[in-house]
C-alpha positions as a LaTeX table, in Angstrom:
\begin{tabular}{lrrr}
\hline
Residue & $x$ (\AA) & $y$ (\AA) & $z$ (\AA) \\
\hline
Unk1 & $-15.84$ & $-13.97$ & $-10.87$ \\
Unk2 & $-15.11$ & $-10.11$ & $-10.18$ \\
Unk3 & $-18.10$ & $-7.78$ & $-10.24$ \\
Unk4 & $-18.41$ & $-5.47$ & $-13.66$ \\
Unk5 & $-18.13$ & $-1.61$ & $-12.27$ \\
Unk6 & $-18.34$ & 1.90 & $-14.92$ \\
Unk7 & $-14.87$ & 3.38 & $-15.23$ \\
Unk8 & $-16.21$ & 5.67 & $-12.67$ \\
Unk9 & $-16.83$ & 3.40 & $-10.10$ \\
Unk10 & $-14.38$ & 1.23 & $-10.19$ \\
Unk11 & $-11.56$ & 4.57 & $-10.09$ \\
Unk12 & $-13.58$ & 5.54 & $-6.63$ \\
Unk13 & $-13.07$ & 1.87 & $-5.35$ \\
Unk14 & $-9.48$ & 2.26 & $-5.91$ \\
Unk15 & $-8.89$ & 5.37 & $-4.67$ \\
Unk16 & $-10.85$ & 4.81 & $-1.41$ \\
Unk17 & $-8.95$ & 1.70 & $-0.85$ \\
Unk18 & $-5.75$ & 3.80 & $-1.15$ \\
Unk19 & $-7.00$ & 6.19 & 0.96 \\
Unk20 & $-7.81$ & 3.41 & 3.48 \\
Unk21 & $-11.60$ & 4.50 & 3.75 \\
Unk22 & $-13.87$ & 2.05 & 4.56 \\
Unk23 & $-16.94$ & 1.40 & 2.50 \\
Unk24 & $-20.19$ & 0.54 & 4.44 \\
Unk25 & $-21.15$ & $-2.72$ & 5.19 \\
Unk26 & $-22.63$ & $-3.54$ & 2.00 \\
Unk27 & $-19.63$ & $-3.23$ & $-0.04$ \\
Unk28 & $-22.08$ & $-3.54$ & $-3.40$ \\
Unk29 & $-23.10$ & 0.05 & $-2.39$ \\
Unk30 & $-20.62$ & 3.30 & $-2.35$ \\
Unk31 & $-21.05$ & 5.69 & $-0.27$ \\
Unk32 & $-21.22$ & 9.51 & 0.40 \\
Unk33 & $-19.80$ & 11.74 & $-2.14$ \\
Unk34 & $-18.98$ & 10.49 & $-5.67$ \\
Unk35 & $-15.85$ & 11.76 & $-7.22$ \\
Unk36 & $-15.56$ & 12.47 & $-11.16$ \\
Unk37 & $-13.11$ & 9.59 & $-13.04$ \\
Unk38 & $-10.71$ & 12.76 & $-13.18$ \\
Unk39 & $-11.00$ & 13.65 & $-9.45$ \\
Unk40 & $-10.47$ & 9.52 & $-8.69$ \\
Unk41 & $-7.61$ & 9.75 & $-11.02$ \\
Unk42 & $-6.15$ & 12.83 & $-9.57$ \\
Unk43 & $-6.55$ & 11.59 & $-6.06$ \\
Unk44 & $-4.86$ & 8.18 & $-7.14$ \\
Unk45 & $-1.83$ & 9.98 & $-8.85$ \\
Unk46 & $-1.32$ & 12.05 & $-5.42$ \\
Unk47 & $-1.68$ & 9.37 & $-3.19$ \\
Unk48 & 1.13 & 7.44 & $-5.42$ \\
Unk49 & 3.60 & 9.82 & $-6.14$ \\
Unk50 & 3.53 & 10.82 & $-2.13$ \\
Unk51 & 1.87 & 14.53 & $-3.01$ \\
Unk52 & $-1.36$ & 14.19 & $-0.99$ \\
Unk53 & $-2.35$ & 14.73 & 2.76 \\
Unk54 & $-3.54$ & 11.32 & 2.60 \\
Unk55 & $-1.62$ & 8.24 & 3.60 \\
Unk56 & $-0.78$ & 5.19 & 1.63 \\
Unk57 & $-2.73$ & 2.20 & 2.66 \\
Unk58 & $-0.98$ & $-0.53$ & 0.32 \\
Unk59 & $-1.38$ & $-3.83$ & 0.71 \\
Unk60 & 1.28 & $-6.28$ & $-0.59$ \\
Unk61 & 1.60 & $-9.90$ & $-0.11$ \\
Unk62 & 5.25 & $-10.81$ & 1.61 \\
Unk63 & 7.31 & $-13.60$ & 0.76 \\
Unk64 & 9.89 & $-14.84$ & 2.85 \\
Unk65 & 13.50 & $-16.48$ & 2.56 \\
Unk66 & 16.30 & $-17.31$ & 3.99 \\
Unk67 & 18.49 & $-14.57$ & 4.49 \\
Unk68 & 22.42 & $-14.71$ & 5.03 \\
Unk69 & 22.83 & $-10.92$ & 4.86 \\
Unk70 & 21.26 & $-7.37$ & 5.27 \\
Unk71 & 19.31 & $-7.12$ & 2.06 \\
Unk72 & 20.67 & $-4.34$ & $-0.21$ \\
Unk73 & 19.38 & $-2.54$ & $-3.02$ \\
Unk74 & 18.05 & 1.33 & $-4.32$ \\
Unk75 & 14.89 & 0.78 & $-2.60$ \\
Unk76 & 16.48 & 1.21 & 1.04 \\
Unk77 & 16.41 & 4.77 & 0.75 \\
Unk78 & 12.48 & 5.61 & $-0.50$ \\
Unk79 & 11.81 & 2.89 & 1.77 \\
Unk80 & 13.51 & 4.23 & 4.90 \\
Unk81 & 15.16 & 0.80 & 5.22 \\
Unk82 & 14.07 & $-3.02$ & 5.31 \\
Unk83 & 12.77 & $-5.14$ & 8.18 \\
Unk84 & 13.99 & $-8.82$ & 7.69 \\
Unk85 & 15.32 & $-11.87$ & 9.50 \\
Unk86 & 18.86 & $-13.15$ & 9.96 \\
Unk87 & 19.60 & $-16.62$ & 11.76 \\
Unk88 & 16.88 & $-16.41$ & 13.87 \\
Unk89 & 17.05 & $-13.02$ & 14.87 \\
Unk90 & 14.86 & $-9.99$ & 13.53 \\
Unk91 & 16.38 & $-6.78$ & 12.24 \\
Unk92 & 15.77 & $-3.21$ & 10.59 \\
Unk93 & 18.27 & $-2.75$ & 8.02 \\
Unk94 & 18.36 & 1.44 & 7.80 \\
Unk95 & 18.71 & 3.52 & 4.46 \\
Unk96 & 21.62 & 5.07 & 6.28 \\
Unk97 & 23.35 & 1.21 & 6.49 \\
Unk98 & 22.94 & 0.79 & 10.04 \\
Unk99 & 21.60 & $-2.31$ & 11.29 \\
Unk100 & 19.55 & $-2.99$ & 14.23 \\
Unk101 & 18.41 & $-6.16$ & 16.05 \\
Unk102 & 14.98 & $-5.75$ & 17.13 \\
Unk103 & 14.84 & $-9.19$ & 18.66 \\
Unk104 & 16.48 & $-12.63$ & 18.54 \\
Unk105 & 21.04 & $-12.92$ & 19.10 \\
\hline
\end{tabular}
């Protein structure tokens, strides 16, 4: 069952972990400096929309396939390309189209 947090808290939670701060060790306890909900929420929308000084520390779970070709697709160029697997081999697919074997024939 997920802990209850105020609005406020749970907006600094978010925005730390986007900011890829750690917490201390007691994760039940924040802290340092507590931001406002509209400083969290400012500091959120800058991290997303690519804005801030800070970096993006996003963590996605990956799924893999089989894949026959380079993957394709508008993402390739705010990505900066795609790193996937053909036949054995691993590649970086670029936004500019070129391909690359990193390792593997």
């Amino acid at each position: 069952m997920a802990k209850e947090y105020s609005t406020e808290e749970a907006l600094q939670r978010i925005y730390r972990r986007l900011q890829g701060t750690a917490d201390s060790n007691v994760p039940e306890e924040l802290q340092g400096l507590l931001l406002s909900e509209d400083e969290s929420l400012a500091g959120i929308a800058e991290i997303l929309q690519g804005s801030s000084s800070d970096n993006l520390n996003w963590f996605v779970p990956m799924y893999f396939r089989p894949q026959t070709s380079a993957p394709t697709g508008t993402a390739l160029g705010y990505l900066g390309g795609v790193l996937y697997a053909e036949n054995g081999a691993l590649k970086w697919y670029g936004s500019s189209g070129t391909i690359t074997t990193i390792a593997g024939s």
